[in-house]
Amino acid sequence: MSLRFLTSGESHGPALLAILEGLPAGLRLPVEVIQTDLNRRQRGYGSGPRMKLEKDQVKIMGGVMEGTTIGSPLGIMIENLDHQRWKGKSIPAFAIPRPGHADLVGAIKYGYSDLRPALERASARETAARVAVGAVCKHLLAQFGISVGGYVISIDEIEGELDEIPVEERSRLAEESEVRCPDPGAAEAMLTKIAQIMQEKDTLGGVIEVIVLGLPPGLGSYVHWDRRLDARLGAAVLSIPAIKGVEIGPAFENSRLPGTQAQDAIRLEDEIISRPTLHSGGLEGGITTGQPLIVRAAMKPIATTLTPQPTVDLAAGIETVSNYERSDFCPVPRAVPVVEAMIAFVLADALVDKLGGDSLAEMLPRFETLKKAKLSDLSIEDRDHIWWAE
Ligand code: EPS
């Protein structure tokens, strides 16, 4: 595990910070690489008023000289423009926790006398810093021909028809849609549904799919639970606020099939070992197969609803309902770059693990030498063994 990152910052504090450690030296890193994904995270139908207030301009504070990484920690800062409206102001007590948010559990855990510190840090505002880190990881992966692209497959009950849309096209088409769904018919229905939920002062969830193309076989491992790539992707994606379910490939659909129908046959065509189907989602035994990697993330409808919900006033000690709070109505389209970011981080880490990561110049030729799914790359022999001899 070579790459790590931490973030710091509260939703209405001065800024968000991220430090990404373990990047190889020699990676050209124009700031636009990060800015492009930050802009994507700010765009998406169903956002609340905050996105009109923020500009999310990234500043690189360390780890880059003359536009190129130097192998030292990358430091990133994104200012919260909304901070100016909070700074030095008297803010009313926050004593009424929202069901489903971190308000109540945060206060129990940390012993706060006001709920604000919990919601400030638990806020999905923090995902801006993750997107910045993820954009750098995506850029590193791109040097090896690996692309990470996501899109919305469903919002509420509305599901896109994606079977006919080639996997290579989906995320590009999704960017043309305000709800990031590559199926134009479903996208229209999603827009209407979100407009309706805004009127109803409620929120909507949905499912995001991310496809990674160009991965080599052999990233990840089965030797320990925490080196299985399924597990690491699952943990990374589940760490995103409001993401409550993760699926590798069609995992839940596979659970309803007999075993003979849920695997990907291994075939041989001209010395190349091929896998004509993709039930595995691109991972076997916690290791990439070299096929497209498919990860799905289920986002719950977020907890901050304009319609009041039953709760308790913890200062007054009485049952009441939650207060009006400014928030998003359906953050699912905006969460696409966040899911991409966490997946890109895990895969960049796995790639650096595999290749060693002091410099890009060392990594690139090593990448070319990785074993492929070809008979000539394997060294399997037909002979007996005594594995556990005295
Ligand atoms: C969020 C509540 C809203 C969202 C915020 C996440 O913020 P506010 O309470 O300031 O209106 O807009 O998301 C962002 C600011 C962002 O950049 O994504 C929450 O409670 O999680």
XYZ file of N, CA and C and ligand atoms in Angstrom, residues 11-12 16 41-42 47-51 53-54 56 80 82 86 98 101 103 116 119-120 122-128 241 302 304 325-328 331 334 338, ligand 1:
138
model
N -17.069 22.105 6.504
C -17.891 22.537 5.374
C -17.917 24.060 5.214
N -17.962 24.792 6.348
C -18.027 26.255 6.251
C -16.789 26.929 6.827
N -10.594 23.524 2.365
C -10.357 22.081 2.415
C -8.915 21.826 2.009
N -17.689 18.044 -10.462
C -18.374 17.742 -9.198
C -19.376 18.837 -8.825
N -19.173 20.018 -9.376
C -20.086 21.118 -9.038
C -21.316 21.159 -9.934
N -28.771 19.814 -7.300
C -27.915 20.405 -6.263
C -28.685 21.489 -5.524
N -28.179 21.798 -4.333
C -28.763 22.883 -3.560
C -28.089 24.205 -3.880
N -28.463 25.296 -3.157
C -27.936 26.637 -3.460
C -26.438 26.793 -3.217
N -25.860 25.917 -2.398
C -24.436 26.072 -2.068
C -23.558 26.043 -3.316
N -23.945 25.238 -4.297
C -23.088 25.109 -5.479
C -23.022 26.388 -6.307
N -22.740 29.234 -4.762
C -21.873 30.099 -3.953
C -20.397 29.748 -4.108
N -20.130 28.472 -4.394
C -18.734 28.011 -4.416
C -18.165 28.021 -5.828
N -14.819 26.461 -6.143
C -13.904 25.330 -6.029
C -12.673 25.433 -6.942
N -13.197 27.588 0.753
C -14.668 27.642 0.845
C -15.088 29.107 0.750
N -17.999 30.277 0.803
C -19.107 30.508 1.741
C -18.605 30.888 3.146
N -19.882 33.142 7.132
C -19.964 32.499 8.451
C -18.964 33.085 9.447
N -30.621 15.742 12.709
C -31.396 15.240 11.555
C -31.273 13.720 11.516
N -28.323 11.725 9.494
C -27.068 12.475 9.376
C -26.166 12.099 10.552
N -25.208 14.022 12.914
C -25.377 14.986 14.011
C -25.420 14.304 15.379
N -23.091 21.304 15.673
C -22.450 21.822 14.455
C -21.110 21.161 14.114
N -21.729 18.008 12.019
C -22.192 18.150 10.637
C -21.179 18.870 9.774
N -20.368 19.728 10.380
C -19.354 20.447 9.602
C -18.344 19.494 8.972
N -18.742 15.995 8.852
C -19.391 14.867 8.158
C -19.977 15.294 6.814
N -20.089 16.598 6.597
C -20.670 17.115 5.354
C -19.941 16.588 4.121
N -20.701 16.357 3.081
C -20.112 15.886 1.821
C -19.311 16.977 1.112
N -19.238 18.137 1.697
C -18.331 19.165 1.178
C -16.906 18.605 1.072
N -16.554 17.750 2.001
C -15.203 17.179 2.057
C -14.857 16.403 0.784
N -15.879 15.970 0.056
C -15.603 15.177 -1.148
C -14.927 16.004 -2.239
N -14.965 17.340 -2.114
C -14.236 18.166 -3.100
C -12.744 17.832 -3.017
N -19.822 9.786 1.840
C -21.085 10.011 2.551
C -22.295 9.597 1.705
N -30.404 11.536 0.603
C -29.686 12.144 1.729
C -30.636 12.608 2.834
N -30.793 15.315 4.777
C -31.283 16.680 4.999
C -32.469 16.940 4.076
N -33.105 23.028 6.547
C -31.662 23.192 6.314
C -31.428 23.292 4.820
N -30.602 24.231 4.439
C -30.191 24.344 3.036
C -29.436 23.065 2.658
N -29.780 22.454 1.524
C -29.077 21.224 1.135
C -29.350 20.835 -0.312
N -28.768 19.697 -0.723
C -29.042 19.159 -2.056
C -30.342 18.352 -2.009
N -28.056 14.498 -4.848
C -26.636 14.682 -5.184
C -26.050 13.555 -6.027
N -23.872 14.554 -9.055
C -22.628 15.198 -8.603
C -21.684 14.223 -7.920
N -16.966 11.719 -7.547
C -16.468 11.311 -6.227
C -16.206 9.798 -6.217
C -24.070 19.132 2.686
C -24.963 20.183 2.749
C -24.927 21.277 1.755
C -24.295 20.783 0.483
C -22.929 20.250 0.865
C -23.093 18.979 1.612
O -24.095 22.330 2.195
P -24.703 23.600 2.957
O -25.248 23.043 4.253
O -23.529 24.530 3.182
O -25.734 24.182 2.079
O -24.233 21.774 -0.490
O -22.151 19.981 -0.264
C -21.201 20.874 -0.600
C -21.029 22.051 -0.051
C -20.331 20.383 -1.673
O -19.389 21.100 -2.044
O -20.612 19.278 -2.147
C -24.075 18.122 3.745
O -24.650 18.358 4.792
O -23.494 17.028 3.555
